[in-house]
Short mmCIF file of C-alpha atoms in Angstrom, two decimals:
data_model
loop_
_atom_site.label_atom_id
_atom_site.label_comp_id
_atom_site.label_asym_id
_atom_site.label_seq_id
_atom_site.Cartn_x
_atom_site.Cartn_y
_atom_site.Cartn_z
CA UNK A 1 -12.84 26.78 26.48
CA UNK A 2 -12.67 27.73 22.69
CA UNK A 3 -14.44 25.17 20.48
CA UNK A 4 -13.07 24.13 16.70
CA UNK A 5 -15.61 22.31 14.83
CA UNK A 6 -14.41 20.66 11.73
CA UNK A 7 -16.59 19.29 9.29
CA UNK A 8 -15.18 16.36 7.56
CA UNK A 9 -13.16 13.69 8.73
CA UNK A 10 -10.82 13.05 5.58
CA UNK A 11 -6.96 13.97 4.22
CA UNK A 12 -7.32 17.40 5.15
CA UNK A 13 -9.92 17.41 8.21
CA UNK A 14 -8.28 14.32 10.09
CA UNK A 15 -4.65 15.76 10.11
CA UNK A 16 -5.41 18.95 10.95
CA UNK A 17 -7.52 17.25 14.00
CA UNK A 18 -4.63 15.11 15.04
CA UNK A 19 -1.78 18.23 14.58
CA UNK A 20 -3.88 20.09 17.05
CA UNK A 21 -4.53 17.49 19.67
CA UNK A 22 -0.89 17.20 19.34
CA UNK A 23 0.24 20.48 19.75
CA UNK A 24 -2.52 22.20 22.01
CA UNK A 25 -2.26 22.88 25.58
CA UNK A 26 -5.01 20.66 28.01
CA UNK A 27 -8.18 22.92 28.10
CA UNK A 28 -6.77 25.69 25.75
CA UNK A 29 -9.39 24.12 23.61
CA UNK A 30 -11.86 21.11 22.30
CA UNK A 31 -12.08 19.31 18.92
CA UNK A 32 -14.80 18.58 17.42
CA UNK A 33 -15.18 16.45 14.35
CA UNK A 34 -18.19 15.37 12.01
CA UNK A 35 -18.15 13.01 9.71
CA UNK A 36 -20.82 10.44 8.56
CA UNK A 37 -18.18 8.01 8.29
CA UNK A 38 -16.19 6.59 11.36
CA UNK A 39 -13.16 6.68 9.36
CA UNK A 40 -10.57 8.29 6.93
CA UNK A 41 -10.58 6.81 3.77
CA UNK A 42 -6.59 6.96 2.52
CA UNK A 43 -7.83 7.30 -1.70
CA UNK A 44 -4.84 5.92 -2.86
CA UNK A 45 -5.34 2.45 -1.67
CA UNK A 46 -8.51 2.20 -3.26
CA UNK A 47 -7.34 0.25 -6.49
CA UNK A 48 -5.25 -1.85 -4.80
CA UNK A 49 -9.04 -2.38 -2.91
CA UNK A 50 -10.66 -3.78 -5.52
CA UNK A 51 -7.57 -6.22 -6.64
CA UNK A 52 -7.26 -7.50 -3.33
CA UNK A 53 -3.81 -6.31 -2.71
CA UNK A 54 -4.55 -4.06 0.04
CA UNK A 55 -7.27 -5.31 2.79
CA UNK A 56 -10.06 -2.82 2.76
CA UNK A 57 -10.10 -2.12 6.27
CA UNK A 58 -6.64 -1.49 5.81
CA UNK A 59 -7.40 1.34 3.67
CA UNK A 60 -9.20 2.80 6.45
CA UNK A 61 -8.00 4.55 9.26
CA UNK A 62 -10.52 5.04 12.48
CA UNK A 63 -11.14 8.23 13.66
CA UNK A 64 -11.96 7.51 17.28
CA UNK A 65 -8.67 5.32 17.54
CA UNK A 66 -6.33 8.07 16.60
CA UNK A 67 -7.84 11.34 17.59
CA UNK A 68 -8.51 10.36 21.51
CA UNK A 69 -8.99 14.11 22.52
CA UNK A 70 -11.58 15.17 20.24
CA UNK A 71 -15.37 14.40 20.17
CA UNK A 72 -16.40 12.77 16.96
CA UNK A 73 -20.25 12.91 15.62
CA UNK A 74 -21.34 10.53 13.09
CA UNK A 75 -23.35 12.57 11.18
CA UNK A 76 -23.45 15.24 8.55
CA UNK A 77 -23.17 19.14 8.16
CA UNK A 78 -26.22 20.45 6.54
CA UNK A 79 -25.80 24.15 6.56
CA UNK A 80 -22.84 26.46 7.32
CA UNK A 81 -24.34 29.78 9.01
CA UNK A 82 -20.87 32.09 9.70
CA UNK A 83 -23.06 35.00 10.48
CA UNK A 84 -24.29 33.31 13.85
CA UNK A 85 -21.31 31.23 14.51
CA UNK A 86 -23.71 28.01 14.15
CA UNK A 87 -24.05 24.75 11.88
CA UNK A 88 -26.41 22.22 11.48
CA UNK A 89 -25.74 18.83 12.17
CA UNK A 90 -28.00 15.60 10.77
CA UNK A 91 -26.37 12.92 12.97
CA UNK A 92 -27.21 8.96 11.34
CA UNK A 93 -29.46 8.58 13.95
CA UNK A 94 -31.96 11.00 15.61
CA UNK A 95 -33.05 14.50 14.71
CA UNK A 96 -31.01 17.58 13.03
CA UNK A 97 -29.49 19.87 15.57
CA UNK A 98 -27.48 22.98 15.74
CA UNK A 99 -23.69 23.66 16.88
CA UNK A 100 -21.97 26.58 17.57
CA UNK A 101 -18.45 27.08 16.97
CA UNK A 102 -15.61 29.67 18.07
CA UNK A 103 -12.93 28.61 15.39
CA UNK A 104 -14.99 26.71 12.13
CA UNK A 105 -12.74 24.37 9.77
CA UNK A 106 -14.36 23.25 6.53
CA UNK A 107 -13.12 19.78 5.23
CA UNK A 108 -15.88 18.09 3.91
CA UNK A 109 -14.36 16.72 0.97
CA UNK A 110 -15.46 16.38 -2.83
CA UNK A 111 -18.07 14.27 -4.04
CA UNK A 112 -18.59 12.27 -7.49
CA UNK A 113 -19.56 14.43 -10.15
CA UNK A 114 -22.09 12.38 -12.11
CA UNK A 115 -24.47 13.70 -15.67
CA UNK A 116 -28.23 12.84 -16.05
CA UNK A 117 -27.34 9.56 -18.71
CA UNK A 118 -29.87 7.19 -19.06
CA UNK A 119 -28.71 4.24 -16.94
CA UNK A 120 -26.20 5.60 -15.10
CA UNK A 121 -27.20 5.65 -11.31
CA UNK A 122 -28.90 2.73 -11.84
CA UNK A 123 -25.80 0.03 -13.11
CA UNK A 124 -23.18 2.27 -12.80
CA UNK A 125 -20.43 2.28 -9.41
CA UNK A 126 -18.00 5.08 -8.43
CA UNK A 127 -14.87 4.51 -6.58
CA UNK A 128 -14.17 7.09 -4.02
CA UNK A 129 -14.96 5.18 -1.01
CA UNK A 130 -13.85 1.59 0.74
CA UNK A 131 -17.38 0.17 0.30
CA UNK A 132 -17.50 0.73 -3.30
CA UNK A 133 -13.98 -0.35 -3.88
CA UNK A 134 -15.04 -3.98 -1.95
CA UNK A 135 -17.99 -4.01 -4.40
CA UNK A 136 -16.00 -3.95 -7.86
CA UNK A 137 -13.22 -6.59 -6.70
CA UNK A 138 -16.70 -8.75 -5.47
CA UNK A 139 -18.91 -7.72 -8.48
CA UNK A 140 -15.91 -9.15 -11.08
CA UNK A 141 -14.93 -12.10 -8.54
CA UNK A 142 -18.89 -12.97 -8.87
CA UNK A 143 -18.83 -12.75 -12.74
CA UNK A 144 -16.28 -14.86 -13.02
CA UNK A 145 -18.10 -17.56 -10.89
CA UNK A 146 -21.12 -16.69 -13.06
CA UNK A 147 -19.49 -16.68 -16.41
CA UNK A 148 -17.46 -20.27 -15.78
CA UNK A 149 -21.03 -21.76 -15.67
CA UNK A 150 -22.23 -20.62 -18.67
CA UNK A 151 -21.67 -21.41 -22.57
CA UNK A 152 -20.12 -19.33 -24.80
CA UNK A 153 -22.52 -16.21 -26.22
CA UNK A 154 -23.75 -13.12 -25.29
CA UNK A 155 -24.67 -13.37 -21.38
CA UNK A 156 -21.18 -15.06 -20.74
CA UNK A 157 -19.70 -11.97 -22.75
CA UNK A 158 -21.63 -9.64 -20.97
CA UNK A 159 -20.23 -10.83 -17.18
CA UNK A 160 -16.65 -10.87 -18.68
CA UNK A 161 -17.09 -7.14 -19.66
CA UNK A 162 -15.68 -4.17 -17.61
CA UNK A 163 -16.21 -0.52 -18.32
CA UNK A 164 -14.24 2.50 -16.80
CA UNK A 165 -15.37 5.70 -17.16
CA UNK A 166 -12.94 8.74 -16.64
CA UNK A 167 -9.29 8.67 -17.65
CA UNK A 168 -7.84 10.60 -14.81
CA UNK A 169 -5.60 8.54 -12.19
CA UNK A 170 -8.31 7.36 -9.70
CA UNK A 171 -9.89 5.67 -13.14
CA UNK A 172 -6.87 4.39 -14.68
CA UNK A 173 -5.34 3.41 -11.52
CA UNK A 174 -8.59 1.32 -10.86
CA UNK A 175 -8.59 0.20 -14.07
CA UNK A 176 -5.23 -1.25 -14.83
CA UNK A 177 -5.60 -3.16 -11.42
CA UNK A 178 -8.66 -4.84 -12.57
CA UNK A 179 -7.55 -5.87 -15.32
CA UNK A 180 -4.33 -6.91 -13.56
CA UNK A 181 -6.60 -9.11 -10.97
CA UNK A 182 -8.78 -10.55 -13.96
CA UNK A 183 -5.54 -11.47 -15.96
CA UNK A 184 -4.22 -13.40 -12.93
CA UNK A 185 -7.81 -15.27 -12.19
CA UNK A 186 -7.75 -16.83 -15.66
CA UNK A 187 -5.31 -19.38 -13.99
CA UNK A 188 -7.94 -20.53 -11.61
CA UNK A 189 -10.98 -20.33 -14.08
CA UNK A 190 -10.14 -23.07 -17.46
CA UNK A 191 -13.56 -22.74 -18.75
CA UNK A 192 -12.67 -19.08 -19.87
CA UNK A 193 -10.33 -17.62 -22.02
CA UNK A 194 -8.48 -14.24 -21.98
CA UNK A 195 -9.82 -13.75 -25.62
CA UNK A 196 -13.50 -13.50 -23.55
CA UNK A 197 -12.42 -10.74 -21.14
CA UNK A 198 -13.04 -6.84 -22.26
CA UNK A 199 -12.20 -3.96 -20.89
CA UNK A 200 -13.21 -0.47 -21.92
CA UNK A 201 -11.85 2.95 -20.70
CA UNK A 202 -13.54 5.76 -21.78
CA UNK A 203 -11.49 9.30 -21.59
CA UNK A 204 -13.65 12.22 -22.94
CA UNK A 205 -10.74 14.29 -23.38
CA UNK A 206 -7.66 13.36 -26.05
CA UNK A 207 -5.38 11.66 -23.16
CA UNK A 208 -5.53 9.96 -19.96
CA UNK A 209 -3.22 10.89 -17.03
CA UNK A 210 -3.19 14.90 -17.19
CA UNK A 211 -1.36 15.42 -14.54
CA UNK A 212 1.54 13.95 -16.77
CA UNK A 213 2.72 15.17 -19.58
CA UNK A 214 1.02 14.05 -22.44
CA UNK A 215 4.17 11.94 -23.41
CA UNK A 216 4.10 9.26 -20.72
CA UNK A 217 0.15 9.43 -21.13
CA UNK A 218 0.53 8.06 -24.77
CA UNK A 219 2.60 5.73 -23.01
CA UNK A 220 -0.07 4.45 -20.70
CA UNK A 221 -2.38 3.60 -23.36
CA UNK A 222 -0.44 1.73 -25.75
CA UNK A 223 0.54 -0.31 -22.41
CA UNK A 224 -3.09 -0.57 -21.14
CA UNK A 225 -3.65 -1.38 -24.87
CA UNK A 226 -0.75 -4.16 -24.95
CA UNK A 227 -2.67 -5.97 -22.61
CA UNK A 228 -5.82 -6.68 -23.98
CA UNK A 229 -7.47 -3.09 -22.71
CA UNK A 230 -10.16 -1.00 -24.80
CA UNK A 231 -9.04 2.79 -24.59
CA UNK A 232 -11.63 5.28 -25.75
CA UNK A 233 -10.41 8.56 -26.27
CA UNK A 234 -12.46 12.06 -27.29
CA UNK A 235 -15.33 9.85 -26.34
CA UNK A 236 -18.08 10.18 -23.82
CA UNK A 237 -20.69 7.26 -22.28
CA UNK A 238 -24.58 8.33 -23.95
CA UNK A 239 -25.79 5.67 -22.62
CA UNK A 240 -25.71 2.90 -19.55
CA UNK A 241 -29.33 1.46 -19.67
CA UNK A 242 -29.63 -2.16 -18.37
CA UNK A 243 -26.11 -2.67 -18.44
CA UNK A 244 -25.47 -1.35 -22.10
CA UNK A 245 -23.14 0.89 -23.08
CA UNK A 246 -22.96 3.13 -26.24
CA UNK A 247 -20.86 5.43 -26.35
CA UNK A 248 -20.16 8.64 -28.81
CA UNK A 249 -18.28 6.99 -31.23
CA UNK A 250 -21.66 5.02 -31.94
CA UNK A 251 -19.86 1.81 -30.70
CA UNK A 252 -21.98 -0.23 -28.54
CA UNK A 253 -21.49 -3.39 -25.77
CA UNK A 254 -23.24 -4.91 -22.62
CA UNK A 255 -21.08 -4.22 -19.74
CA UNK A 256 -21.68 -6.25 -16.68
CA UNK A 257 -19.35 -3.80 -14.09
CA UNK A 258 -19.48 -0.27 -15.06
CA UNK A 259 -17.16 2.17 -12.81
CA UNK A 260 -17.45 6.21 -12.93
CA UNK A 261 -14.50 8.17 -12.17
CA UNK A 262 -15.31 11.06 -14.45
CA UNK A 263 -14.65 13.85 -11.83
CA UNK A 264 -14.93 15.14 -8.39
CA UNK A 265 -17.54 18.10 -7.43
CA UNK A 266 -17.75 20.53 -4.65
CA UNK A 267 -19.16 19.39 -1.31
CA UNK A 268 -23.61 20.12 -1.42
CA UNK A 269 -23.32 22.04 1.91
CA UNK A 270 -20.32 24.06 0.48
CA UNK A 271 -22.13 24.68 -2.79
CA UNK A 272 -25.48 25.41 -1.80
CA UNK A 273 -26.17 25.20 1.96
CA UNK A 274 -23.29 28.29 3.53
CA UNK A 275 -23.31 32.18 3.74
CA UNK A 276 -19.35 31.65 3.00
CA UNK A 277 -17.99 32.82 -0.25
CA UNK A 278 -17.36 30.49 -3.38
CA UNK A 279 -16.49 31.03 -6.23
CA UNK A 280 -17.76 30.03 -9.86
CA UNK A 281 -16.67 26.21 -9.43
CA UNK A 282 -18.18 26.82 -6.16
CA UNK A 283 -15.75 26.25 -4.35
CA UNK A 284 -14.49 28.20 -0.82
CA UNK A 285 -12.57 31.05 -1.35
CA UNK A 286 -9.42 31.34 0.89
CA UNK A 287 -5.91 32.75 1.22
CA UNK A 288 -3.17 31.40 0.81
CA UNK A 289 -2.56 30.80 4.82
CA UNK A 290 -5.79 28.82 4.70
CA UNK A 291 -8.27 31.65 6.14
CA UNK A 292 -11.69 32.09 3.97
CA UNK A 293 -11.98 35.10 2.69
CA UNK A 294 -14.94 37.48 2.45
CA UNK A 295 -16.81 39.42 -0.02
CA UNK A 296 -15.25 42.21 1.22
CA UNK A 297 -11.41 40.92 0.63
CA UNK A 298 -10.78 40.54 4.19
CA UNK A 299 -10.73 37.34 6.06
CA UNK A 300 -14.26 35.66 7.58
CA UNK A 301 -13.14 35.66 11.30
CA UNK A 302 -11.98 32.66 12.34
CA UNK A 303 -13.30 30.29 9.37
CA UNK A 304 -10.28 28.30 7.80
CA UNK A 305 -10.69 25.78 4.59
CA UNK A 306 -8.76 23.12 2.88
CA UNK A 307 -8.91 19.94 0.66
CA UNK A 308 -11.27 19.58 -2.37
CA UNK A 309 -13.02 21.67 -1.27
CA UNK A 310 -11.59 25.22 -1.09
CA UNK A 311 -9.99 27.11 -3.63
CA UNK A 312 -6.01 27.22 -2.45
CA UNK A 313 -3.74 29.54 -3.87
CA UNK A 314 -0.55 27.53 -5.72
CA UNK A 315 2.02 29.93 -4.36
CA UNK A 316 4.46 26.94 -6.03
CA UNK A 317 3.03 27.18 -9.66
CA UNK A 318 4.99 29.92 -11.92
CA UNK A 319 1.12 30.33 -13.39
CA UNK A 320 -0.26 33.87 -12.07
CA UNK A 321 -3.83 32.42 -10.06
CA UNK A 322 -3.35 28.71 -10.22
CA UNK A 323 -4.49 27.13 -7.85
CA UNK A 324 -3.57 23.90 -5.92
CA UNK A 325 -4.63 20.57 -7.70
CA UNK A 326 -7.09 19.20 -5.01
CA UNK A 327 -5.32 15.85 -4.49
CA UNK A 328 -4.49 13.59 -1.54
CA UNK A 329 -0.50 15.18 -1.13
CA UNK A 330 -1.71 18.71 -1.00
CA UNK A 331 -4.69 18.18 1.21
CA UNK A 332 -2.52 16.30 3.68
CA UNK A 333 -0.37 19.39 3.88
CA UNK A 334 -2.94 21.91 3.93
CA UNK A 335 -4.06 20.17 7.15
CA UNK A 336 -0.85 19.86 8.46
CA UNK A 337 -0.40 23.70 8.29
CA UNK A 338 -4.00 24.39 8.90
CA UNK A 339 -2.99 23.01 12.66
CA UNK A 340 0.05 24.78 12.92
CA UNK A 341 -1.87 28.12 11.89
CA UNK A 342 -5.24 27.66 14.03
CA UNK A 343 -2.57 27.14 16.80
CA UNK A 344 -0.77 29.95 16.17
CA UNK A 345 -3.91 32.68 15.70
CA UNK A 346 -5.11 30.72 18.94
CA UNK A 347 -2.08 32.08 20.66
CA UNK A 348 -1.88 35.46 19.57
CA UNK A 349 1.18 34.48 16.64
CA UNK A 350 1.83 34.73 13.40
CA UNK A 351 0.44 32.33 10.85
CA UNK A 352 2.21 31.22 7.46
CA UNK A 353 1.07 30.81 3.68
CA UNK A 354 0.79 27.23 2.53
CA UNK A 355 3.45 26.61 0.03
CA UNK A 356 4.28 23.02 -1.35
CA UNK A 357 6.35 22.44 -4.33
CA UNK A 358 4.49 18.67 -6.33
CA UNK A 359 7.24 15.84 -5.18
CA UNK A 360 5.93 14.45 -8.79
CA UNK A 361 3.08 11.90 -9.66
CA UNK A 362 3.09 8.14 -9.28
CA UNK A 363 0.42 5.93 -10.24
CA UNK A 364 -0.12 1.92 -10.04
CA UNK A 365 -0.90 0.58 -13.21
CA UNK A 366 -1.77 -3.63 -11.82
CA UNK A 367 0.51 -5.71 -9.96
CA UNK A 368 4.32 -5.06 -11.00
CA UNK A 369 3.40 -2.06 -13.13
CA UNK A 370 3.31 1.51 -12.82
CA UNK A 371 4.38 5.15 -13.97
CA UNK A 372 6.50 7.99 -12.10
CA UNK A 373 7.11 11.90 -13.53
CA UNK A 374 8.64 14.53 -11.64
CA UNK A 375 9.67 17.27 -14.00
CA UNK A 376 11.12 15.69 -17.21
CA UNK A 377 12.44 12.75 -15.16
CA UNK A 378 10.29 9.15 -16.19
CA UNK A 379 10.40 5.88 -14.63
CA UNK A 380 7.85 2.92 -16.25
CA UNK A 381 7.11 -0.34 -15.34
CA UNK A 382 8.44 -2.44 -12.05
CA UNK A 383 10.62 0.30 -10.53
CA UNK A 384 7.82 2.87 -10.60
CA UNK A 385 5.52 0.22 -9.28
CA UNK A 386 7.90 -0.34 -6.08
CA UNK A 387 8.04 3.49 -5.51
CA UNK A 388 4.14 3.63 -5.93
CA UNK A 389 3.78 0.99 -2.94
CA UNK A 390 6.75 2.37 -1.27
CA UNK A 391 5.81 5.83 -0.83
CA UNK A 392 1.89 5.97 0.41
CA UNK A 393 3.38 3.13 2.48
CA UNK A 394 5.44 6.12 4.39
CA UNK A 395 2.40 8.56 3.50
CA UNK A 396 -0.49 6.77 4.59
CA UNK A 397 -1.33 7.68 8.52
CA UNK A 398 -0.17 5.56 11.66
CA UNK A 399 2.49 2.76 11.95
CA UNK A 400 -0.33 0.37 12.80
CA UNK A 401 -1.76 1.10 9.20
CA UNK A 402 1.69 0.68 7.89
CA UNK A 403 2.71 -2.49 9.75
CA UNK A 404 -0.52 -4.05 8.35
CA UNK A 405 -0.48 -3.16 4.76
CA UNK A 406 2.92 -3.90 4.46
CA UNK A 407 2.32 -7.72 5.88
CA UNK A 408 -0.68 -8.26 3.26
CA UNK A 409 1.78 -7.33 0.61
CA UNK A 410 4.23 -9.82 2.02
CA UNK A 411 1.47 -12.29 2.14
CA UNK A 412 0.42 -11.91 -1.40
CA UNK A 413 3.84 -12.22 -2.70
CA UNK A 414 4.12 -15.54 -1.35
CA UNK A 415 0.46 -16.96 -1.67
CA UNK A 416 -0.98 -14.92 -4.01
CA UNK A 417 -4.19 -12.89 -4.07
CA UNK A 418 -7.43 -14.16 -2.00
CA UNK A 419 -9.56 -14.70 -5.18
CA UNK A 420 -12.73 -15.33 -2.85
CA UNK A 421 -16.05 -13.22 -3.55
CA UNK A 422 -17.96 -12.09 -0.17
CA UNK A 423 -20.77 -10.25 -3.02
CA UNK A 424 -23.17 -12.22 -0.43
CA UNK A 425 -22.24 -9.54 1.98
CA UNK A 426 -24.92 -7.39 0.10
CA UNK A 427 -27.31 -9.16 1.32
CA UNK A 428 -26.51 -10.87 4.55
CA UNK A 429 -29.75 -11.69 5.32
CA UNK A 430 -30.94 -13.60 2.63
CA UNK A 431 -29.93 -17.60 3.98
CA UNK A 432 -31.81 -16.56 6.72
CA UNK A 433 -34.86 -15.39 5.08
CA UNK A 434 -34.72 -18.22 2.56
CA UNK A 435 -34.65 -20.64 5.66
CA UNK A 436 -33.48 -23.41 3.27
CA UNK A 437 -35.68 -22.76 0.05
CA UNK A 438 -33.94 -22.39 -3.09
CA UNK A 439 -35.11 -19.84 -4.68
CA UNK A 440 -36.26 -16.20 -3.51
CA UNK A 441 -40.01 -14.72 -3.87
CA UNK A 442 -38.84 -12.35 -6.48
CA UNK A 443 -37.17 -15.20 -8.10
CA UNK A 444 -32.99 -14.14 -6.87
CA UNK A 445 -31.51 -17.98 -6.03
CA UNK A 446 -30.62 -18.34 -2.58
CA UNK A 447 -27.45 -16.62 -1.30
CA UNK A 448 -27.38 -14.91 -4.67
CA UNK A 449 -23.95 -13.38 -4.65
CA UNK A 450 -25.26 -10.17 -7.03
CA UNK A 451 -23.33 -7.42 -5.24
CA UNK A 452 -24.38 -3.57 -5.49
#
């Protein structure tokens, strides 16, 4: 039996495995998926997880529940050697070991791109995984609890200051949703006022949301500023040491919550630990049919790639040499095409090129606010927000997840959002270890909910 090894269980990897399970005959091949997490993260829901509009577990699609015919290995691939058709796997528990394959699919996914900015590693948090979205939400809720018990002053201002670095879709959606949550929470905190909230969005370019055209992007900036946000364009973060934000514009302020969403980088195993060809950005070079291309221009036998780590030709673009944008819309459809092409290759059939014309872009800017653009058509406000929810509830895989998300949305529409912080889960043994003492040995109060 042939061994199909899929590196990564994100969008492209999950849909490839899911499609192969549905289409391969019994005994035709064995599918193995290697990923350190037991679920696929539906990343478009992460901004709403930060705002409590989607439950964290509903943004995670269980691999074991839905990939019932695949072998799942909890671990990371640390090296790929196509010359001898092996990969090195580092399991979550246990020693490194090798796996052999007949067909390799590389869909490892991108990682958060960071820079050596003082204090960034110590104080910032990303927005790429469910755990990060939950921590962001809990830290904001905890900051409100703490600020309400303090008199007006520098410490209270810091607790109510939030900084997002990066004006792409992830950053703008997360920023807008968290701003919406914070504004709504003021009704439950009479000790705090709207004027005390300080939300900053920092972007190095001269505009946000590069996926939309300039005019709609400028409208989003004005919309956020009307809601009290501070949008810093052509500005970089130069320091975050001790939570003190310093911007290249010269502005400085203390910020309790710093969220880094300033782009992605290729996965280290693809960039540094493989003998497969990569381009100047560290992405795998692939043909339009998603086969990896060798240095001689011919496809590497039985090696395929898709998603954020693959430079896939965009056949639907009028620009010569264009590559597909690394987003969920492409990754999902590339995974489906991969499954069909691998099945065809196994049976000696004809593989087809990947071609997908964009369906447009849609973003949430907070509860009841959104923006949609398809070519020259732009829709703003409540209708765009409804379109965002409608599209993503249809796009999230499996009916089970669709129903769960819809149920939460309907419940929130009737009863409002749940404003309870569970940041203490970041330190689950505190109460047990404290044994009734009021303070920890290091000086932190028992049951403290400081988050990440």
